[in-house]
Structure formats: C-alpha cells, structure tokens
Amino acid sequence: MVSIVLPRLLSLDAAARRSVSVAGRNVAALRSAYWVVLISGFFEPLLYLLSIGVGVGALVGDLTLPGGEVVSYAAFVAPAMLASSAMSGALAETTFNFFGKMKYMKLYDSILATPVKPFEIALGELGWAMLRGTAYSAAFLAIMVALDLTSAVRALVAFPAAVLVGFAFGAVGMALSTFMRSWQDFDLMGSAQFTLFLFSGTFVPAEAYPSVLRWVVEVTPLYRSVELIRGISVSGGGWSQLVDVLYLIGITVLGLVVAGRRMGRLLCQ
C-alpha cells in the first residue's frame, strides 16, 4: 500500500512545485510600471461604490433583503462591488495577459521544454492571477469596514469567499482564452463581463427583474458570487451559501480541466 501511495504523493508534490515555479516566474518578471496597472484596477469598483452606492444611495434609502434584513443601499451594493473586483482582477490576468503569453510571446512553448505540464502551467497562472485578485479583495474589504458597511468579523469570513470567486473566474477566463483566435475576440468577452456586472443583482435585487430574466440572472457565476459575499457580509446567510460555494468550486475545476486540455492540444501541435 505504501509503495503505491508514496509515489503518487511525491508526484503531486512535484506538480505543485512546478506550478509554484510558473507563478514565481511572473513575480520575477514584474516591472515597476506594472504596479501602476495593479493599483488602478482597484479604483474602478471603489469609484462605483462611492458614486452609486453612496451617492444614489442617498436618494434610494434603505433596502429590505429577502431574509428580512434592512440595510443601506451602500451596504447592499458593496458586496457586489467586491465580487466584481475579484472577477475583474482574475480575468485581467487570465485573459489578455494569458493569451499574449501563449499566442504571441510563445512563453509556454519554452516552458513545456522543461518537465512542466500544460495543466501545471494553467494552475500556476491561476495562482498568479489570484495574487492580484486577493490583493483587490483584501483592500476592498478594508474599505467596507472603514465605511461601516460590514463588521470586521464578517469581513474576515467574506475574504476566503472573495478568493474563491477569483479562482472561479480566473479558471473560466483561462479556459475561454484558449478558444480565442485574435485580440478582437476579446471584445465579446468584455461585453459579456460588463453585462454580468450590470445584471447580476449588483445594483438591484434579482426580484426586481421579470421572471424569465431573473431565472437567467440567477444561474450566472457573478450573481452566485454576489449572493455568497452579500449573504456573509450583510445578511444572516444560510444553506443557500453552500450551493453558491459548490457552484463556484465546480466551475473552477471545470475551467482548469478545460484550460489544461486545450493548452495541451494547442502547444503540443
């Protein structure tokens, strides 16, 4: 039994080390100008929160959530901005940047000359993307606590949920990028991302939509992300959060598997 299990554990350890080396390569390649890009990505959801959550919230007043909790409009919008921030941070690394490295820089072709495998490249790139998404989530949660939109305890619980959101969108973004033929194809992805941002219960409850549209909204990944983080940070939560977690884990695994297989086909041709 030991002779069977031990080699497998050693193989998994080696695969994990190779994935970490891929993420480490991105850290080593950082340039000073790139930090400006990283910082700028944090301000978009913050500006939405201040302009719509606080500004429009002064006109809207309080909202009653499906569970009966009464919250300010800013507190309602803030978790959605956090989920959107995690999504944007992860997609920025696993779409445009990932596609450029794969198709034009031919970076992964040279990496495959080493013992690193396509799935390990995908896992390493996702880990690197999560460094960016995690930084955005931590900073935004600190802002939420400072503005009294959630408590420090709830923020600590919401943080791993935001990280899971980043993992899910990073994996999906990487999988979709392997199907892209040129930069122009990313216009469709940008349109889809903005549509999700507007219609995922971000600014109004899903109950405000017509029944058919509401059903479509409720099966989208950003809506499930918003519901998960909103349930933790401003409401009592419940078993529905477990469904959200399983949903996000499922699309993370699916995205990684598709990305790994597609990379294997594209790079080994």
Coordinates of N, CA, C and O in Angstrom, one line a residue, residues 166-264:
G166 N -12.5 34.7 -7.2 CA -11.4 35.0 -8.1 C -10.9 33.7 -8.7 O -10.6 33.7 -10.0
F167 N -10.8 32.6 -8.0 CA -10.4 31.4 -8.6 C -11.3 30.9 -9.6 O -10.9 30.5 -10.7
A168 N -12.6 31.0 -9.4 CA -13.6 30.6 -10.3 C -13.5 31.4 -11.6 O -13.5 30.8 -12.7
F169 N -13.5 32.7 -11.6 CA -13.5 33.5 -12.8 C -12.1 33.4 -13.5 O -12.0 33.4 -14.7
G170 N -11.0 33.2 -12.7 CA -9.7 33.0 -13.3 C -9.7 31.8 -14.1 O -9.2 31.7 -15.2
A171 N -10.2 30.7 -13.6 CA -10.2 29.4 -14.3 C -11.1 29.5 -15.6 O -10.7 29.0 -16.6
V172 N -12.2 30.1 -15.4 CA -13.1 30.2 -16.6 C -12.5 31.1 -17.6 O -12.5 30.8 -18.9
G173 N -11.9 32.2 -17.2 CA -11.3 33.1 -18.2 C -10.1 32.5 -18.9 O -10.0 32.7 -20.1
M174 N -9.4 31.7 -18.2 CA -8.2 31.0 -18.8 C -8.7 29.9 -19.9 O -8.2 29.8 -21.0
A175 N -9.8 29.2 -19.5 CA -10.4 28.2 -20.4 C -10.9 28.9 -21.7 O -10.7 28.5 -22.8
L176 N -11.6 30.0 -21.5 CA -12.2 30.8 -22.7 C -11.1 31.3 -23.5 O -11.2 31.4 -24.8
S177 N -10.0 31.8 -22.9 CA -8.9 32.3 -23.7 C -8.2 31.4 -24.7 O -7.7 31.7 -25.7
T178 N -8.3 30.1 -24.3 CA -7.7 29.1 -25.2 C -8.5 28.9 -26.5 O -8.0 28.3 -27.5
F179 N -9.7 29.4 -26.5 CA -10.6 29.4 -27.7 C -10.5 30.6 -28.6 O -11.0 30.7 -29.7
M180 N -9.8 31.7 -28.0 CA -9.7 32.9 -28.8 C -8.7 32.8 -29.9 O -7.7 32.2 -29.8
R181 N -9.1 33.5 -31.0 CA -8.2 33.4 -32.2 C -7.4 34.7 -32.4 O -6.3 34.6 -32.9
S182 N -7.9 35.8 -31.9 CA -7.2 37.1 -32.0 C -7.6 38.0 -30.9 O -8.6 37.7 -30.2
W183 N -7.0 39.2 -30.8 CA -7.4 40.1 -29.8 C -8.8 40.6 -30.0 O -9.5 40.9 -29.0
Q184 N -9.3 40.6 -31.2 CA -10.6 41.1 -31.4 C -11.7 40.3 -30.8 O -12.8 40.7 -30.4
D185 N -11.4 39.0 -30.6 CA -12.3 38.1 -30.0 C -12.6 38.5 -28.5 O -13.7 38.2 -28.0
F186 N -11.7 39.2 -27.9 CA -11.9 39.6 -26.5 C -12.9 40.7 -26.3 O -13.3 41.0 -25.2
D187 N -13.3 41.3 -27.4 CA -14.4 42.3 -27.4 C -15.7 41.6 -26.9 O -16.5 42.2 -26.1
L188 N -15.9 40.4 -27.3 CA -17.1 39.6 -26.9 C -17.0 39.3 -25.4 O -18.0 39.4 -24.7
M189 N -15.8 39.0 -24.9 CA -15.6 38.7 -23.5 C -15.8 40.0 -22.7 O -16.5 39.9 -21.6
G190 N -15.4 41.1 -23.2 CA -15.6 42.3 -22.4 C -17.0 42.7 -22.3 O -17.5 43.2 -21.3
S191 N -17.8 42.5 -23.4 CA -19.2 42.7 -23.4 C -19.9 41.8 -22.4 O -20.8 42.3 -21.7
A192 N -19.5 40.6 -22.4 CA -20.2 39.6 -21.5 C -19.9 40.0 -20.1 O -20.7 39.9 -19.2
Q193 N -18.6 40.4 -19.8 CA -18.2 40.8 -18.4 C -19.0 42.0 -18.0 O -19.5 42.0 -16.8
F194 N -19.2 43.0 -18.8 CA -20.0 44.2 -18.5 C -21.4 43.9 -18.3 O -22.1 44.4 -17.4
T195 N -22.0 43.0 -19.1 CA -23.4 42.6 -18.9 C -23.6 41.9 -17.6 O -24.6 42.1 -16.9
L196 N -22.7 41.0 -17.2 CA -22.7 40.3 -15.9 C -22.7 41.4 -14.8 O -23.4 41.3 -13.8
F197 N -21.8 42.4 -15.0 CA -21.7 43.4 -13.9 C -23.0 44.2 -13.7 O -23.4 44.5 -12.6
L198 N -23.7 44.4 -14.8 CA -25.0 45.2 -14.7 C -26.2 44.4 -14.2 O -27.0 44.9 -13.5
F199 N -26.2 43.1 -14.6 CA -27.4 42.3 -14.4 C -27.2 41.1 -13.5 O -27.9 40.1 -13.6
S200 N -26.4 41.2 -12.5 CA -26.1 40.1 -11.5 C -26.6 40.5 -10.1 O -26.0 40.1 -9.1
G201 N -27.7 41.2 -10.0 CA -28.1 41.7 -8.7 C -27.1 42.7 -8.1 O -27.0 42.8 -6.9
T202 N -26.4 43.3 -8.9 CA -25.4 44.3 -8.5 C -26.0 45.5 -7.9 O -25.6 45.9 -6.7
F203 N -26.9 46.1 -8.6 CA -27.5 47.4 -8.1 C -28.9 47.3 -7.7 O -29.4 48.2 -7.0
V204 N -29.6 46.2 -8.1 CA -31.0 46.0 -7.7 C -31.1 44.5 -7.3 O -30.4 43.7 -7.9
P205 N -32.0 44.2 -6.4 CA -32.3 42.7 -6.1 C -32.8 42.0 -7.4 O -33.4 42.6 -8.2
A206 N -32.5 40.7 -7.5 CA -32.9 39.9 -8.6 C -34.4 39.9 -8.7 O -35.0 39.7 -9.8
E207 N -35.1 40.0 -7.6 CA -36.6 40.0 -7.6 C -37.2 41.1 -8.4 O -38.4 41.1 -8.7
A208 N -36.4 42.2 -8.7 CA -36.9 43.3 -9.5 C -37.0 43.0 -11.0 O -37.7 43.7 -11.7
Y209 N -36.4 41.9 -11.4 CA -36.4 41.5 -12.8 C -37.6 40.7 -13.2 O -38.2 40.0 -12.3
P210 N -38.1 40.7 -14.4 CA -39.1 39.8 -14.9 C -38.7 38.3 -14.6 O -37.5 38.0 -14.5
S211 N -39.7 37.4 -14.4 CA -39.4 36.1 -14.0 C -38.4 35.4 -14.9 O -37.5 34.6 -14.5
V212 N -38.6 35.5 -16.3 CA -37.7 34.8 -17.2 C -36.2 35.3 -17.1 O -35.3 34.6 -17.0
L213 N -36.1 36.7 -17.0 CA -34.8 37.3 -16.9 C -34.2 36.9 -15.6 O -33.0 36.7 -15.4
R214 N -35.0 36.9 -14.5 CA -34.5 36.5 -13.2 C -33.9 35.1 -13.2 O -32.8 34.9 -12.6
W215 N -34.5 34.2 -13.8 CA -34.0 32.8 -13.9 C -32.7 32.8 -14.6 O -31.7 32.1 -14.1
V216 N -32.5 33.5 -15.6 CA -31.2 33.6 -16.3 C -30.2 34.2 -15.4 O -29.0 33.7 -15.3
V217 N -30.5 35.3 -14.8 CA -29.6 36.0 -13.9 C -29.1 35.1 -12.8 O -27.9 35.1 -12.4
E218 N -30.0 34.3 -12.2 CA -29.7 33.5 -11.0 C -28.7 32.3 -11.3 O -28.2 31.8 -10.4
V219 N -28.5 32.0 -12.6 CA -27.6 30.9 -12.9 C -26.3 31.4 -13.4 O -25.4 30.6 -13.7
T220 N -26.1 32.7 -13.4 CA -24.8 33.3 -13.8 C -23.8 33.2 -12.7 O -24.1 33.4 -11.5
P221 N -22.5 33.1 -13.0 CA -21.5 33.0 -11.9 C -21.3 34.2 -11.1 O -21.1 34.1 -9.9
L222 N -21.5 35.4 -11.7 CA -21.3 36.6 -10.9 C -22.5 36.8 -9.9 O -22.3 37.2 -8.8
Y223 N -23.7 36.4 -10.3 CA -24.8 36.5 -9.4 C -24.6 35.6 -8.2 O -24.8 36.0 -7.0
R224 N -24.1 34.4 -8.4 CA -23.9 33.4 -7.4 C -22.8 33.9 -6.5 O -22.8 33.8 -5.2
S225 N -21.8 34.6 -7.1 CA -20.7 35.2 -6.3 C -21.2 36.4 -5.4 O -20.9 36.5 -4.2
V226 N -22.0 37.2 -6.0 CA -22.6 38.3 -5.3 C -23.5 37.8 -4.1 O -23.4 38.4 -3.0
E227 N -24.3 36.8 -4.4 CA -25.1 36.3 -3.3 C -24.3 35.7 -2.2 O -24.7 35.8 -1.0
L228 N -23.2 35.0 -2.5 CA -22.4 34.4 -1.5 C -21.8 35.5 -0.6 O -21.9 35.4 0.6
I229 N -21.2 36.5 -1.2 CA -20.5 37.5 -0.4 C -21.5 38.4 0.3 O -21.3 38.8 1.5
R230 N -22.6 38.7 -0.3 CA -23.7 39.5 0.3 C -24.3 38.8 1.5 O -24.5 39.4 2.6
G231 N -24.5 37.5 1.3 CA -25.0 36.7 2.4 C -24.1 36.7 3.6 O -24.6 36.6 4.8
I232 N -22.8 36.7 3.4 CA -21.8 36.7 4.5 C -21.7 38.0 5.1 O -21.6 38.2 6.4
S233 N -21.6 39.1 4.3 CA -21.1 40.4 4.8 C -22.3 41.3 5.4 O -22.0 42.1 6.2
V234 N -23.5 41.1 4.9 CA -24.6 42.0 5.3 C -25.8 41.3 5.8 O -26.7 41.9 6.5
S235 N -26.0 40.0 5.5 CA -27.2 39.3 6.0 C -26.8 38.0 6.8 O -25.6 37.7 7.0
G236 N -27.8 37.3 7.2 CA -27.6 36.2 8.0 C -27.0 34.9 7.3 O -26.6 34.0 8.0
G237 N -27.1 34.9 6.0 CA -26.6 33.8 5.3 C -27.6 32.6 5.4 O -28.8 32.8 5.7
G238 N -27.1 31.4 5.2 CA -28.0 30.2 5.2 C -27.4 29.1 4.3 O -26.3 29.2 3.8
W239 N -28.2 28.1 4.1 CA -27.8 26.9 3.3 C -27.6 27.3 1.9 O -26.9 26.6 1.1
S240 N -28.2 28.4 1.4 CA -28.1 28.8 0.0 C -26.6 29.2 -0.3 O -26.1 29.0 -1.4
Q241 N -25.9 29.6 0.8 CA -24.5 29.9 0.5 C -23.6 28.7 0.2 O -22.7 28.7 -0.5
L242 N -24.1 27.5 0.7 CA -23.4 26.3 0.4 C -23.6 25.9 -1.1 O -22.6 25.5 -1.7
V243 N -24.7 26.2 -1.6 CA -25.0 26.0 -3.0 C -24.1 26.9 -3.8 O -23.5 26.5 -4.9
D244 N -23.9 28.1 -3.4 CA -23.0 29.1 -4.1 C -21.6 28.6 -4.1 O -20.9 28.7 -5.1
V245 N -21.1 28.1 -3.0 CA -19.8 27.6 -2.8 C -19.5 26.4 -3.8 O -18.5 26.4 -4.5
L246 N -20.5 25.5 -3.8 CA -20.3 24.3 -4.6 C -20.4 24.7 -6.1 O -19.6 24.1 -6.9
Y247 N -21.2 25.6 -6.4 CA -21.3 26.1 -7.8 C -19.9 26.7 -8.2 O -19.4 26.4 -9.3
L248 N -19.3 27.6 -7.4 CA -18.1 28.2 -7.8 C -16.9 27.2 -7.8 O -16.0 27.3 -8.7
I249 N -16.9 26.2 -6.9 CA -15.9 25.2 -6.9 C -16.0 24.4 -8.2 O -15.0 24.0 -8.9
G250 N -17.2 24.1 -8.6 CA -17.5 23.3 -9.8 C -17.0 24.0 -11.1 O -16.3 23.4 -11.9
I251 N -17.2 25.3 -11.2 CA -16.7 26.0 -12.4 C -15.2 26.2 -12.4 O -14.6 26.3 -13.4
T252 N -14.7 26.3 -11.2 CA -13.2 26.4 -11.0 C -12.5 25.1 -11.6 O -11.6 25.2 -12.4
V253 N -13.0 23.9 -11.1 CA -12.5 22.7 -11.6 C -12.7 22.5 -13.1 O -11.8 22.1 -13.8
L254 N -13.9 22.8 -13.5 CA -14.2 22.7 -15.0 C -13.3 23.6 -15.8 O -12.7 23.1 -16.8
G255 N -13.1 24.8 -15.4 CA -12.2 25.8 -16.1 C -10.8 25.3 -16.2 O -10.2 25.4 -17.2
L256 N -10.3 24.8 -15.1 CA -8.9 24.3 -15.0 C -8.7 23.1 -15.9 O -7.7 23.0 -16.7
V257 N -9.7 22.2 -15.9 CA -9.6 21.0 -16.7 C -9.6 21.3 -18.2 O -8.8 20.8 -19.0
V258 N -10.5 22.2 -18.6 CA -10.6 22.6 -20.0 C -9.4 23.4 -20.4 O -8.8 23.1 -21.5
A259 N -8.9 24.3 -19.6 CA -7.7 25.1 -19.9 C -6.5 24.1 -20.1 O -5.7 24.3 -21.0
G260 N -6.3 23.2 -19.2 CA -5.2 22.3 -19.3 C -5.2 21.4 -20.5 O -4.2 21.3 -21.2
R261 N -6.4 20.9 -20.9 CA -6.5 20.1 -22.1 C -6.3 20.9 -23.3 O -5.7 20.4 -24.3
R262 N -6.9 22.1 -23.4 CA -6.8 22.9 -24.6 C -5.4 23.4 -24.8 O -4.9 23.4 -25.9
M263 N -4.7 23.7 -23.7 CA -3.3 24.1 -23.8 C -2.4 22.9 -24.3 O -1.5 23.1 -25.1
G264 N -2.7 21.7 -23.8 CA -2.0 20.6 -24.3 C -2.1 20.4 -25.8 O -1.2 20.1 -26.5

